[in-house]
Structures are given as structure tokens and as C-alpha cells.
Amino acid sequence: MAVLEAPPLRRRLMGRLIATPVAGPLAALVLACLFFGLNSAQFFTGPNFSLIIQQVMVVGTLAIGQTLIILTAGIDLACGAIMAFGGIVMTKLAVDSGWPPLLAVAAGLAVCAGFGLVNGLLVTRIALPPFIVTLGMLNVVFALTHIYSAEQTVTNLPAPLTFLGQTFRIGQTNVTYGSLLTILLFLLFAYLLDSTAWGRHVYALGNNPEVARLTGIRTRPLLVGVYTLAGLVYGVAALLLVSRTGVGDPQAGQTDNLDSITAVVLGGTSLFGGRGLVIGTLIGALIVGVFRNGLQLMGVPSIYQTLITGVLVILAVAVDQLSRRRTR
């Protein structure tokens, strides 16, 4: 009688890697880096990679909150507007009202979390679709930002508000503290989603809310908590934006909601909820950053960068839809 031998460890590990949701996005990122590296001598340099990370750290942080909401089969169209309002609150309180900088930052974080709480309550208590709730909140927060700021950019920020925009050296490359914070946030939420009961409940909620409820998960408080936590993450993104630009800009973040969704989708998270990894979102944000940076180095007009990004999003959603059909 023949004995079936177990496949070699290398083959098993390779099979698991290919089966993960991030395999495709990671392959796309590597191929993009190779392509642009072959077409631009400046691409594979430390300063250029540092620039790419700085360019994606704000949208990447926003995309962490967006990932949490999309995993529950929702979507947040107001994240960029909430971030902009949080930045205005922090800067105006610190500059115009004379608040201690750290207290102003705390107030901005609390305001952003408060908007997330309101979104979560509207979705759970009134059973409004997340698309409608966040679309309405987008307009509300956009208007409040311009009313509160009086259409004025806040300048002359105190040093604590711009600290995350400062750099430290790794070899010959300057790296911002904000970039490091973004990476730490991705690692934190990767752990929370993968290794805690809360993370497993989030996935269960996205897969089937009714089944999750019947298994004893308190789905309403969980969903409100997800939206509130996402709002808090948007507040961190606001601080990163203020640190990077050195101003409080009421015009900021107007397309960042779409950019955050792009990063999540390119990272392999399903728009139908319940499937995806936050590390995939980091890869998705880097894909967008690499394409924009590489095309710019090659002298490609910015409008074509937008075109290619749109094509990538459609392809990513199409792949997700086809994979769902195969698993049914």
C-alpha cells in the first residue's frame, strides 16, 4: 500500500502565500517597482523610497480606518472631509485660541472620533445605508470646515504640531517620524484584526451580520465601535497632514476619500466585506504611490497617472468579483 508523502515545507509555505489575499497586490507592487526601476535610475534610491512613503502616509493612515469599515461591508465617503476638519480644529485651537498644542491635538482627535460615532449610530440605530450616511456627512463636515476656518489657512503652527514632519537619518536617507508612525499603526491594526477576538468579530460581522448576531456577537455596539475607531484614525491622519504641510488647510482631503478606497481595493480587501488584510491596504497604498512616483520620474503627465489608477481599481474589483463567484 502506497504511503502519501506530505509536500515539502517550501511548497506548503508557497501555497499558503499564494492563497493569501495580499499575494496578488504584493506581486503587482514588486512588478511595478521592477518596471520603474528599469526605466528610471532615480527610482531605486533611498531618498526616493522615503519620498514615496511620505506621499502615501496620510492616505495610507486614512485607509486603515476605511479598511475597518469596508471589512464590515460598509464604506466611508466622509473620511477625507473629517480629516480636514480635524486638522483645522487642531491648528485653530493651538494658534488662534492659544490652547496647549497637545490639548489641541486631543480635541481634534476627539472631534474626528465623534463624527465616526455619529456615522455608526446613524447606520445602526436608524438602519441607514453607510453610503448615504457618509455621503451626507461628507457635505456636512465639508461645510463646517469652511465655516469654522472662515476659508482661511492656519499658519505659524507651534512645533509639537509639526513634529511628525521632522526627519531622522537611516544611512544616507532622511525618514520622517510620521512615516514611522504610519507603519506602526499598520502593524498595530494587523495584530488587532488577526490575533484578537475583536478582530474575528469584525470579520464575522462583515461576512454575515445575522449569523454573527446569532452566535452571540453584539453587532450594533461592535459596528458603532468600528466607525468611532475609524474616526479616531482619521484624526491621526489629520495630525500627519498638518505635520507634513505645516499648515491647517480647509481645502485639504477633497479627493482623499477616493484615494483611501483605492488603496483598500488594490490591497485585496473585498468591497462586500468580511475578507481582506490591513497589510494588504498598506501594499495598495504603496502601489498607488509607486505608480505616481514612477510615472512622474518618467515624465508622464499627471492625467495619465489618474487614468492608470482608475484602471487598476476596476481590475482589482473585477478580480474580487470573479473570486467570489468561484467560491460560491
Short mmCIF file of C-alpha atoms in Angstrom, two decimals:
data_model
loop_
_atom_site.label_atom_id
_atom_site.label_comp_id
_atom_site.label_asym_id
_atom_site.label_seq_id
_atom_site.Cartn_x
_atom_site.Cartn_y
_atom_site.Cartn_z
CA MET A 1 0.00 0.00 0.00
CA ALA A 2 1.49 3.30 -1.11
CA VAL A 3 2.13 5.95 1.51
CA LEU A 4 1.37 9.51 0.53
CA GLU A 5 4.21 11.79 1.47
CA ALA A 6 3.49 15.27 2.79
CA PRO A 7 4.53 18.04 0.41
CA PRO A 8 7.83 19.74 1.22
CA LEU A 9 7.71 22.63 3.67
CA ARG A 10 8.80 25.10 0.99
CA ARG A 11 5.89 24.05 -1.25
CA ARG A 12 3.39 24.29 1.61
CA LEU A 13 4.59 27.77 2.57
CA MET A 14 4.47 28.87 -1.08
CA GLY A 15 0.93 27.54 -1.38
CA ARG A 16 -0.18 29.45 1.72
CA LEU A 17 1.43 32.64 0.44
CA ILE A 18 -0.30 32.37 -2.93
CA ALA A 19 -3.63 31.72 -1.21
CA THR A 20 -3.47 34.89 0.92
CA PRO A 21 -5.39 37.98 -0.23
CA VAL A 22 -2.16 40.00 -0.39
CA ALA A 23 -0.36 37.71 -2.84
CA GLY A 24 -1.71 39.45 -5.94
CA PRO A 25 -1.17 43.02 -4.65
CA LEU A 26 2.34 42.14 -3.47
CA ALA A 27 3.22 40.69 -6.88
CA ALA A 28 1.81 43.82 -8.54
CA LEU A 29 3.92 46.04 -6.26
CA VAL A 30 7.10 44.10 -6.99
CA LEU A 31 6.49 44.16 -10.75
CA ALA A 32 5.75 47.89 -10.65
CA CYS A 33 8.98 48.55 -8.75
CA LEU A 34 10.97 46.48 -11.24
CA PHE A 35 9.39 48.25 -14.21
CA PHE A 36 10.03 51.76 -12.90
CA GLY A 37 13.48 50.79 -11.65
CA LEU A 38 14.43 49.73 -15.16
CA ASN A 39 13.09 52.95 -16.64
CA SER A 40 14.46 55.44 -14.12
CA ALA A 41 17.86 55.47 -12.47
CA GLN A 42 16.47 57.53 -9.58
CA PHE A 43 13.75 55.09 -8.60
CA PHE A 44 15.81 52.58 -6.58
CA THR A 45 17.31 55.15 -4.24
CA GLY A 46 16.76 55.65 -0.52
CA PRO A 47 15.57 59.27 -0.80
CA ASN A 48 13.02 58.30 -3.47
CA PHE A 49 11.60 55.45 -1.40
CA SER A 50 11.40 57.79 1.59
CA LEU A 51 9.53 60.29 -0.59
CA ILE A 52 7.05 57.61 -1.69
CA ILE A 53 6.31 56.68 1.93
CA GLN A 54 5.86 60.36 2.87
CA GLN A 55 3.47 60.80 -0.04
CA VAL A 56 1.30 57.86 0.98
CA MET A 57 1.42 58.14 4.77
CA VAL A 58 -1.65 60.39 5.06
CA VAL A 59 -3.84 58.45 2.63
CA GLY A 60 -2.43 55.19 3.99
CA THR A 61 -3.48 56.12 7.53
CA LEU A 62 -6.92 57.15 6.29
CA ALA A 63 -7.11 53.80 4.51
CA ILE A 64 -6.64 51.95 7.82
CA GLY A 65 -9.95 53.37 9.05
CA GLN A 66 -11.51 52.77 5.64
CA THR A 67 -10.37 49.13 5.81
CA LEU A 68 -12.12 48.62 9.14
CA ILE A 69 -15.39 49.93 7.73
CA ILE A 70 -15.16 48.05 4.42
CA LEU A 71 -14.48 44.82 6.32
CA THR A 72 -17.94 45.29 7.88
CA ALA A 73 -19.40 45.64 4.34
CA GLY A 74 -19.70 49.42 4.71
CA ILE A 75 -17.94 52.36 3.11
CA ASP A 76 -16.92 55.84 4.26
CA LEU A 77 -17.09 58.71 1.80
CA ALA A 78 -16.51 61.33 4.51
CA CYS A 79 -13.07 60.26 5.75
CA GLY A 80 -11.14 62.96 3.87
CA ALA A 81 -13.51 65.71 4.98
CA ILE A 82 -13.37 64.53 8.60
CA MET A 83 -9.58 64.55 8.42
CA ALA A 84 -9.57 68.12 7.05
CA PHE A 85 -11.90 69.33 9.80
CA GLY A 86 -9.78 67.63 12.46
CA GLY A 87 -6.70 69.41 11.10
CA ILE A 88 -8.47 72.78 11.21
CA VAL A 89 -9.65 72.17 14.78
CA MET A 90 -6.13 71.29 15.94
CA THR A 91 -4.47 74.25 14.26
CA LYS A 92 -7.05 76.92 15.09
CA LEU A 93 -7.24 75.93 18.76
CA ALA A 94 -3.45 75.95 19.03
CA VAL A 95 -2.83 79.15 17.05
CA ASP A 96 -5.95 81.33 17.35
CA SER A 97 -7.26 80.21 20.74
CA GLY A 98 -3.91 79.70 22.43
CA TRP A 99 -4.59 76.15 23.60
CA PRO A 100 -1.61 73.99 24.58
CA PRO A 101 -0.65 72.09 21.41
CA LEU A 102 -1.16 68.62 22.88
CA LEU A 103 -4.60 69.59 24.18
CA ALA A 104 -5.49 70.98 20.74
CA VAL A 105 -4.39 67.70 19.15
CA ALA A 106 -6.50 65.75 21.64
CA ALA A 107 -9.51 67.93 20.81
CA GLY A 108 -9.01 67.32 17.09
CA LEU A 109 -8.78 63.57 17.63
CA ALA A 110 -11.94 63.64 19.78
CA VAL A 111 -13.87 65.61 17.15
CA CYS A 112 -12.91 63.12 14.43
CA ALA A 113 -13.89 60.19 16.64
CA GLY A 114 -17.17 61.98 17.37
CA PHE A 115 -18.04 62.17 13.68
CA GLY A 116 -17.27 58.46 13.40
CA LEU A 117 -19.57 57.80 16.36
CA VAL A 118 -22.40 59.74 14.70
CA ASN A 119 -21.90 57.76 11.48
CA GLY A 120 -22.02 54.50 13.40
CA LEU A 121 -25.19 55.46 15.29
CA LEU A 122 -26.96 56.50 12.09
CA VAL A 123 -26.02 53.22 10.41
CA THR A 124 -27.05 51.03 13.34
CA ARG A 125 -29.93 52.85 15.06
CA ILE A 126 -31.78 54.18 12.02
CA ALA A 127 -30.55 51.44 9.66
CA LEU A 128 -29.42 53.90 7.01
CA PRO A 129 -27.04 52.60 4.31
CA PRO A 130 -23.40 53.54 5.04
CA PHE A 131 -23.09 55.05 1.56
CA ILE A 132 -25.93 57.51 2.22
CA VAL A 133 -24.84 58.31 5.78
CA THR A 134 -21.25 59.08 4.85
CA LEU A 135 -22.22 60.92 1.67
CA GLY A 136 -24.38 63.24 3.76
CA MET A 137 -21.66 63.54 6.41
CA LEU A 138 -19.16 64.44 3.68
CA ASN A 139 -21.19 67.53 2.81
CA VAL A 140 -21.89 68.42 6.45
CA VAL A 141 -18.25 68.23 7.51
CA PHE A 142 -17.01 69.97 4.35
CA ALA A 143 -19.33 72.91 5.10
CA LEU A 144 -18.36 73.00 8.79
CA THR A 145 -14.68 73.07 7.86
CA HIS A 146 -15.12 76.14 5.67
CA ILE A 147 -17.42 77.86 8.17
CA TYR A 148 -15.12 77.29 11.14
CA SER A 149 -11.96 78.22 9.24
CA ALA A 150 -13.59 81.24 7.53
CA GLU A 151 -11.89 79.97 4.36
CA GLN A 152 -8.51 80.87 5.87
CA THR A 153 -5.39 78.69 6.02
CA VAL A 154 -3.90 78.48 9.52
CA THR A 155 -0.15 79.15 9.61
CA ASN A 156 2.63 79.69 12.17
CA LEU A 157 1.97 76.38 13.87
CA PRO A 158 3.71 75.51 17.15
CA ALA A 159 6.47 72.91 16.96
CA PRO A 160 4.53 69.99 18.53
CA LEU A 161 2.02 70.12 15.67
CA THR A 162 4.74 69.72 13.06
CA PHE A 163 6.98 67.28 14.95
CA LEU A 164 5.87 64.25 12.90
CA GLY A 165 7.05 66.05 9.76
CA GLN A 166 10.61 66.20 11.08
CA THR A 167 13.15 63.63 9.94
CA PHE A 168 15.80 61.29 11.27
CA ARG A 169 18.51 59.58 9.26
CA ILE A 170 18.79 55.91 8.32
CA GLY A 171 22.08 55.65 6.49
CA GLN A 172 22.02 58.41 3.89
CA THR A 173 18.21 58.67 3.83
CA ASN A 174 16.01 61.10 5.76
CA VAL A 175 12.85 59.45 7.13
CA THR A 176 10.01 61.37 8.76
CA TYR A 177 8.63 60.41 12.16
CA GLY A 178 5.20 60.44 10.57
CA SER A 179 6.20 57.66 8.18
CA LEU A 180 7.34 55.57 11.14
CA LEU A 181 4.04 56.24 12.95
CA THR A 182 2.06 55.13 9.88
CA ILE A 183 3.96 51.84 9.69
CA LEU A 184 3.44 51.25 13.43
CA LEU A 185 -0.30 51.86 13.02
CA PHE A 186 -0.49 49.29 10.23
CA LEU A 187 1.31 46.75 12.41
CA LEU A 188 -0.98 47.52 15.36
CA PHE A 189 -4.19 47.05 13.38
CA ALA A 190 -2.80 43.98 11.64
CA TYR A 191 -2.36 42.46 15.09
CA LEU A 192 -5.79 43.58 16.32
CA LEU A 193 -7.60 42.13 13.32
CA ASP A 194 -5.62 38.89 13.14
CA SER A 195 -4.98 37.99 16.77
CA THR A 196 -7.85 39.31 18.91
CA ALA A 197 -11.46 38.35 19.48
CA TRP A 198 -12.46 41.85 18.40
CA GLY A 199 -10.81 41.34 15.02
CA ARG A 200 -12.51 37.99 14.49
CA HIS A 201 -15.85 39.60 15.35
CA VAL A 202 -15.25 42.33 12.75
CA TYR A 203 -14.68 39.70 10.07
CA ALA A 204 -17.73 37.74 11.20
CA LEU A 205 -19.85 40.89 11.05
CA GLY A 206 -18.73 41.57 7.50
CA ASN A 207 -19.31 38.01 6.36
CA ASN A 208 -22.87 37.68 7.68
CA PRO A 209 -24.32 40.10 10.28
CA GLU A 210 -27.25 37.85 11.14
CA VAL A 211 -25.11 34.78 11.71
CA ALA A 212 -22.72 36.90 13.79
CA ARG A 213 -25.63 38.11 15.92
CA LEU A 214 -26.94 34.57 16.44
CA THR A 215 -23.51 33.43 17.63
CA GLY A 216 -23.66 35.98 20.45
CA ILE A 217 -21.74 38.90 18.94
CA ARG A 218 -23.26 42.26 19.88
CA THR A 219 -23.25 43.51 16.32
CA ARG A 220 -24.64 47.01 16.88
CA PRO A 221 -22.13 48.11 19.54
CA LEU A 222 -19.37 46.47 17.52
CA LEU A 223 -20.29 48.40 14.38
CA VAL A 224 -20.58 51.69 16.27
CA GLY A 225 -17.15 50.99 17.77
CA VAL A 226 -15.66 50.32 14.33
CA TYR A 227 -16.93 53.64 12.96
CA THR A 228 -15.75 55.51 16.06
CA LEU A 229 -12.30 53.92 15.91
CA ALA A 230 -12.09 54.72 12.21
CA GLY A 231 -12.88 58.35 13.03
CA LEU A 232 -10.06 58.38 15.58
CA VAL A 233 -7.68 57.06 12.92
CA TYR A 234 -8.81 59.88 10.61
CA GLY A 235 -7.78 62.25 13.39
CA VAL A 236 -4.29 60.75 13.39
CA ALA A 237 -4.22 61.24 9.62
CA ALA A 238 -5.15 64.89 10.23
CA LEU A 239 -2.15 65.32 12.52
CA LEU A 240 0.10 63.67 9.92
CA LEU A 241 -1.25 66.00 7.24
CA VAL A 242 -0.69 69.09 9.39
CA SER A 243 2.83 67.89 10.24
CA ARG A 244 3.69 67.29 6.59
CA THR A 245 2.30 70.55 5.17
CA GLY A 246 2.96 72.83 8.14
CA VAL A 247 -0.46 74.49 7.84
CA GLY A 248 -4.12 73.88 8.59
CA ASP A 249 -5.72 73.85 5.14
CA PRO A 250 -9.54 73.90 4.79
CA GLN A 251 -9.14 72.69 1.18
CA ALA A 252 -7.27 69.54 2.19
CA GLY A 253 -8.50 65.99 1.72
CA GLN A 254 -11.07 66.61 -1.02
CA THR A 255 -10.10 63.50 -3.01
CA ASP A 256 -8.51 61.50 -0.20
CA ASN A 257 -11.74 59.58 0.43
CA LEU A 258 -11.50 58.07 -3.05
CA ASP A 259 -7.75 57.54 -2.70
CA SER A 260 -8.28 55.64 0.56
CA ILE A 261 -10.88 53.39 -1.07
CA THR A 262 -8.45 52.82 -3.95
CA ALA A 263 -5.73 51.70 -1.52
CA VAL A 264 -8.10 49.30 0.24
CA VAL A 265 -9.37 47.77 -3.00
CA LEU A 266 -5.91 47.43 -4.55
CA GLY A 267 -4.79 45.76 -1.32
CA GLY A 268 -7.20 42.89 -1.85
CA THR A 269 -9.93 43.76 0.66
CA SER A 270 -13.36 42.83 -0.65
CA LEU A 271 -15.90 45.65 -1.01
CA PHE A 272 -18.51 43.07 0.02
CA GLY A 273 -16.99 42.77 3.49
CA GLY A 274 -15.51 40.01 5.61
CA ARG A 275 -12.33 39.43 3.62
CA GLY A 276 -9.04 41.28 3.49
CA LEU A 277 -5.95 42.24 5.44
CA VAL A 278 -4.85 45.65 6.66
CA ILE A 279 -1.30 44.85 5.47
CA GLY A 280 -2.85 44.49 2.02
CA THR A 281 -4.09 48.06 2.38
CA LEU A 282 -0.52 49.21 3.05
CA ILE A 283 0.56 47.40 -0.12
CA GLY A 284 -2.33 49.01 -2.02
CA ALA A 285 -1.32 52.48 -0.84
CA LEU A 286 2.27 51.77 -1.87
CA ILE A 287 1.10 50.60 -5.31
CA VAL A 288 -0.61 53.95 -5.86
CA GLY A 289 2.43 55.81 -4.54
CA VAL A 290 4.88 53.80 -6.67
CA PHE A 291 2.84 54.30 -9.84
CA ARG A 292 2.50 58.05 -9.31
CA ASN A 293 6.14 58.46 -8.37
CA GLY A 294 7.44 56.23 -11.17
CA LEU A 295 5.31 57.82 -13.85
CA GLN A 296 6.40 61.25 -12.66
CA LEU A 297 10.05 60.22 -12.88
CA MET A 298 9.39 59.03 -16.43
CA GLY A 299 7.82 62.38 -17.32
CA VAL A 300 4.31 61.01 -17.85
CA PRO A 301 1.60 63.73 -17.47
CA SER A 302 -0.41 63.55 -14.25
CA ILE A 303 -3.70 62.93 -16.07
CA TYR A 304 -2.35 59.55 -17.23
CA GLN A 305 -1.47 58.73 -13.63
CA THR A 306 -5.14 59.19 -12.76
CA LEU A 307 -6.16 57.09 -15.77
CA ILE A 308 -3.89 54.19 -14.80
CA THR A 309 -5.04 54.34 -11.16
CA GLY A 310 -8.66 54.06 -12.30
CA VAL A 311 -7.87 51.06 -14.50
CA LEU A 312 -6.10 49.36 -11.59
CA VAL A 313 -9.14 49.84 -9.33
CA ILE A 314 -11.50 48.35 -11.92
CA LEU A 315 -9.20 45.38 -12.40
CA ALA A 316 -8.92 44.80 -8.64
CA VAL A 317 -12.70 44.85 -8.15
CA ALA A 318 -13.17 42.57 -11.16
CA VAL A 319 -10.71 40.04 -9.72
CA ASP A 320 -12.51 40.18 -6.36
CA GLN A 321 -15.87 39.60 -8.02
CA LEU A 322 -14.56 36.63 -10.04
CA SER A 323 -13.01 35.05 -6.96
CA ARG A 324 -16.32 35.39 -5.07
CA ARG A 325 -18.15 33.62 -7.87
CA ARG A 326 -15.69 30.74 -7.82
CA THR A 327 -16.11 30.24 -4.06
CA ARG A 328 -19.91 30.06 -4.23
#
